[in-house]
CSV table of C-alpha atoms in Angstrom, one decimal:
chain,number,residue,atom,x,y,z
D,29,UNK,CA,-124.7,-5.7,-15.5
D,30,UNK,CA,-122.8,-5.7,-18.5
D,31,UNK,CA,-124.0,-2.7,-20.3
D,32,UNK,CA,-123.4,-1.0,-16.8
D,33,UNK,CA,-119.5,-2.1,-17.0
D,34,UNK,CA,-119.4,-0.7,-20.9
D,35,UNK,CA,-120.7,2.7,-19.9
D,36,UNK,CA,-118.7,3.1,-16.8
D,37,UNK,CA,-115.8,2.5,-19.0
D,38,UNK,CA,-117.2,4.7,-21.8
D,39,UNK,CA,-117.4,7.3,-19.3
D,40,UNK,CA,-114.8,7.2,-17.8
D,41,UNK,CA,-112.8,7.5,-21.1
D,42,UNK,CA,-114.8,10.9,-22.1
D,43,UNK,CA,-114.0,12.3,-18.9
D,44,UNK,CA,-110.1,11.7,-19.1
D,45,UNK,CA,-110.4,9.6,-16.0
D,46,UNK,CA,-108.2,7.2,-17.7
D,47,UNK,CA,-104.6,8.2,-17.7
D,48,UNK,CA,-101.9,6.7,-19.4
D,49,UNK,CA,-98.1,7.6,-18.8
D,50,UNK,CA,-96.2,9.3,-21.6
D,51,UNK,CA,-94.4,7.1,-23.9
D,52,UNK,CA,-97.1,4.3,-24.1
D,53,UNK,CA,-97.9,4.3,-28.0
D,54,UNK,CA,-93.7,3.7,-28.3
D,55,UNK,CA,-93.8,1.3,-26.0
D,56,UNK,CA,-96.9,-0.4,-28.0
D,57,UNK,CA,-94.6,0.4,-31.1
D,58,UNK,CA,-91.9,-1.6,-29.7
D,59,UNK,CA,-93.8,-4.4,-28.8
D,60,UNK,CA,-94.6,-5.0,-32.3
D,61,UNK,CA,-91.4,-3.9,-33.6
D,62,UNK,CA,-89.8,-6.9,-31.8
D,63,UNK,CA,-92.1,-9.4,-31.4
D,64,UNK,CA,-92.6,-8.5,-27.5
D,65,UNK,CA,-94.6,-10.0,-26.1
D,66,UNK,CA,-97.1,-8.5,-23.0
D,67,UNK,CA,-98.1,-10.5,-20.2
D,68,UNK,CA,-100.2,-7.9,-17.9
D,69,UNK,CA,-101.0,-9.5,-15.1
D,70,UNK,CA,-103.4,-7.6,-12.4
D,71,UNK,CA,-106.0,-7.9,-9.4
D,72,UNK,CA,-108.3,-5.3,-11.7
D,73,UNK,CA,-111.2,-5.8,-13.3
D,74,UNK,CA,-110.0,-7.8,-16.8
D,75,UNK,CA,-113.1,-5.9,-18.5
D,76,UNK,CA,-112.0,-3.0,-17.4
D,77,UNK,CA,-108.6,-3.5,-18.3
D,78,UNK,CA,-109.5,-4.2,-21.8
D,79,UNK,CA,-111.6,-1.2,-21.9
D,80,UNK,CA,-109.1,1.0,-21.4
D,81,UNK,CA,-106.6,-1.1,-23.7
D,82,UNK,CA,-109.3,-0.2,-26.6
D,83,UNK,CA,-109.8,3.4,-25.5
D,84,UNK,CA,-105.8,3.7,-25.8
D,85,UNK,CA,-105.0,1.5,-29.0
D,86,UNK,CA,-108.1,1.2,-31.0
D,87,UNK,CA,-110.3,-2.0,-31.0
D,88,UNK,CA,-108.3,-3.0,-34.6
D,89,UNK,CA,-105.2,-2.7,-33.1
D,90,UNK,CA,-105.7,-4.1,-29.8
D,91,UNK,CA,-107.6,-7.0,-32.2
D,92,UNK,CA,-103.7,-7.2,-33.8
D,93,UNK,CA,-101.7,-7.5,-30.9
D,94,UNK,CA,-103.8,-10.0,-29.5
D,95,UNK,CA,-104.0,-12.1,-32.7
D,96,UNK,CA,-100.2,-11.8,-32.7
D,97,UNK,CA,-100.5,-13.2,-29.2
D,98,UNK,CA,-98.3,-10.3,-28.5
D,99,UNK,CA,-100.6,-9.0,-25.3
D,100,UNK,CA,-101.9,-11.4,-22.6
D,101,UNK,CA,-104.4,-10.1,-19.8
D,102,UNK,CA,-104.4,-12.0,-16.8
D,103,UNK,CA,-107.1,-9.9,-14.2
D,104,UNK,CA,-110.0,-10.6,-12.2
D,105,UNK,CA,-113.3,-11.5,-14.5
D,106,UNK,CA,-117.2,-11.0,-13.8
D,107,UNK,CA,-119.6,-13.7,-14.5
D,108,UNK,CA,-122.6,-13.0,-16.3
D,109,UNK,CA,-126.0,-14.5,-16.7
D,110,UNK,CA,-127.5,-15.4,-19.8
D,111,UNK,CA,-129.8,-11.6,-19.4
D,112,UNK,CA,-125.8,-9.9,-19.2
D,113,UNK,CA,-126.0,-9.4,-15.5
D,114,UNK,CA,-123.3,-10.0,-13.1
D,115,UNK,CA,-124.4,-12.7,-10.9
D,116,UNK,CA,-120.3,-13.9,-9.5
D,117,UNK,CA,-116.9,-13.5,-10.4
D,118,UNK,CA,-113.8,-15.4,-11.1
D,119,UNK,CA,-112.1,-17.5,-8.9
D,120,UNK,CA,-109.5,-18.1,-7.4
D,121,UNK,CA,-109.4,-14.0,-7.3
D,122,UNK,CA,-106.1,-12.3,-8.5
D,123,UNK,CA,-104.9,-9.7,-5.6
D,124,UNK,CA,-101.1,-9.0,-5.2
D,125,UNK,CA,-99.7,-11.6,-3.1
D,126,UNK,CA,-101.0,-14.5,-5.2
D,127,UNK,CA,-99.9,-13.4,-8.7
D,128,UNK,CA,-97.3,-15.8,-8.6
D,129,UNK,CA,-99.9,-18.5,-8.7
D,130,UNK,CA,-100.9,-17.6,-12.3
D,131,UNK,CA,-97.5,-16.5,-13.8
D,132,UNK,CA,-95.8,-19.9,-14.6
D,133,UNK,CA,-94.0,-21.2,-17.9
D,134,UNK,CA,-97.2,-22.1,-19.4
D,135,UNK,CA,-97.7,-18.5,-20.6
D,136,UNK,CA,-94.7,-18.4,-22.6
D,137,UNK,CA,-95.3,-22.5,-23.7
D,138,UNK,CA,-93.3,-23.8,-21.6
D,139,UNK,CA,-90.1,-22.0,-22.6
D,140,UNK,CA,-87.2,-22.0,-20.0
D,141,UNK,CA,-84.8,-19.6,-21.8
D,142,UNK,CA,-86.7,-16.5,-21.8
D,143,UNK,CA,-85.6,-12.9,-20.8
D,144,UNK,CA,-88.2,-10.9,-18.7
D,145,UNK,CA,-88.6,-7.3,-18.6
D,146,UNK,CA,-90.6,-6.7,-15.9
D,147,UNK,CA,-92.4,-3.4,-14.6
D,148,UNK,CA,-94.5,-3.5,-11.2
D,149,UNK,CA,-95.8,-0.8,-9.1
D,150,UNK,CA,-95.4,-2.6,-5.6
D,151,UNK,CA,-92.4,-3.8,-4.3
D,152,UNK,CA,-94.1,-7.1,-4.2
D,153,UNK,CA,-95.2,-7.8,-7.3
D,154,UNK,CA,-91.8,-8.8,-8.9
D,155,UNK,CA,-92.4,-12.2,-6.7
D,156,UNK,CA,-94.8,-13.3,-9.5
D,157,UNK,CA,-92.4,-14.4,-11.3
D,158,UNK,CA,-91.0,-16.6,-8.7
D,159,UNK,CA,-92.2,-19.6,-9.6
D,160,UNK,CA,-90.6,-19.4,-13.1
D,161,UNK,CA,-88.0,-20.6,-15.4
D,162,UNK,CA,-86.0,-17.7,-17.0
D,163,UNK,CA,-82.7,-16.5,-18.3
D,164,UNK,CA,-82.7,-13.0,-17.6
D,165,UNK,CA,-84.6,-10.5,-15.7
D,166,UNK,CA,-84.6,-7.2,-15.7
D,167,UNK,CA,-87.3,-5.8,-12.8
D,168,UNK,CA,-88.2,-2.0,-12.9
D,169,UNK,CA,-90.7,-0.7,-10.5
D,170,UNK,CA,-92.8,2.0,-10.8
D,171,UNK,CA,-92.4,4.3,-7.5
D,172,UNK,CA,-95.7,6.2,-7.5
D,173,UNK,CA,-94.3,8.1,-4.3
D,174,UNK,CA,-92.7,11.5,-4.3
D,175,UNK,CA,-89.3,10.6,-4.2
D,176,UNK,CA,-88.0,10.8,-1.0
D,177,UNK,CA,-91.3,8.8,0.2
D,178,UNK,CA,-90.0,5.7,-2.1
D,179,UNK,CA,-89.6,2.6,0.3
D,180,UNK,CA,-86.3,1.1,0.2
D,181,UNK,CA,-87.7,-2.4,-0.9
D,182,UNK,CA,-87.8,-1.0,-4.3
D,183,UNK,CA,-84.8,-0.8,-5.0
D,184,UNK,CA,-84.1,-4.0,-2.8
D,185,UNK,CA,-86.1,-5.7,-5.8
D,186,UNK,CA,-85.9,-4.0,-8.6
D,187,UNK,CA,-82.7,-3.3,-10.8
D,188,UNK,CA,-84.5,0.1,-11.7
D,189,UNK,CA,-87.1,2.6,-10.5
D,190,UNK,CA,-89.0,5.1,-12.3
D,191,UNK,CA,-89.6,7.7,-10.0
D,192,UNK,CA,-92.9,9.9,-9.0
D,193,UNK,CA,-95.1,8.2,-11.2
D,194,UNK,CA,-92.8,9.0,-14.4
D,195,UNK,CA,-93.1,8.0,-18.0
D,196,UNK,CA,-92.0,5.5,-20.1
D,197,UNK,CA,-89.1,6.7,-21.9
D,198,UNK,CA,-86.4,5.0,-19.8
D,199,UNK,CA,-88.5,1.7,-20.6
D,200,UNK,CA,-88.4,2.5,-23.8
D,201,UNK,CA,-84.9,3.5,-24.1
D,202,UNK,CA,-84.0,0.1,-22.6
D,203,UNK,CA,-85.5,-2.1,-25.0
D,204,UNK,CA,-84.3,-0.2,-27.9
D,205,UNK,CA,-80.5,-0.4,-26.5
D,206,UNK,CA,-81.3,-4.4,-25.8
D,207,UNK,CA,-82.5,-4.7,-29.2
D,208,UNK,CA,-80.5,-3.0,-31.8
């Protein structure tokens, strides 16, 4: 049930289960700085998603960015009965090979001149944004493999990889060098 879902996620948060790479609060800083807006798409658990968002930002911040419609979520939901339990979820169902399906124009109105940044963590994922209408991308992947393990498709796709599940600072570093 609900409550269930809140205290896994509580839990999970006072254990450290929830890790977040280094650099995240100045990417979050950036986002605002600039007007950036976030469109995380995934085939998680959007609660859970959001859970760790809060555990990581604050509830009052997270409330900002999303009242700046500067973060988007776009995950897999639960359905709930009118007693809080989980009786179905969402459909269609988000998994990696469909994402394309929900990333279209309409997330960004309908906008055709847009520049992406866009980070993934399978080699896959940067077809999401195939059916789209865009200026610019720039695709780094995140290539949670020892090095030497990385699978050439990654950098077949992706104009950058950050290697053995690094950090954020060359994310950072970009959009700070693209913005100033």
């Amino acid at each position: 049930n609900k409550l269930n879902v809140k205290s896994f996620i509580e839990e999970a948060i006072n254990q450290g289960y929830f890790l977040f790479r280094n650099g995240i609060y100045k990417f979050f800083d950036l986002l605002e700085k600039y007007n950036l807006p976030l469109i995380l798409i995934s085939a998680g658990i959007k609660g859970v998603i959001i859970g760790e968002l809060k555990a990581l930002l604050g509830n009052d911040r997270y409330q900002q960015l999303k009242a700046k419609k500067l973060l988007t979520i776009i995950a897999n939901e639960f359905i709930y009965d009118d007693k809080d339990n989980i009786v179905d979820y969402g459909r269609p169902v988000i998994y990696s090979f469909n994402k394309s399906s929900f990333v279209t124009n309409k997330l960004v109105n309908d906008r055709k001149d847009i520049n992406i940044l866009f980070f993934g963590d399978n080699f896959n994922d940067i077809d999401a944004i195939s059916k789209m209408e865009y200026s610019n991308v720039l695709g780094i992947a995140f290539g949670n493999y020892p090095e030497k393990d990385i699978p050439k498709e990654y950098y077949e796709k992706y104009d950058a990889v950050v290697k053995e599940d690094g950090d954020l600072w060359f994310i950072n570093d970009t959009i700070e060098k693209l913005y100033n």
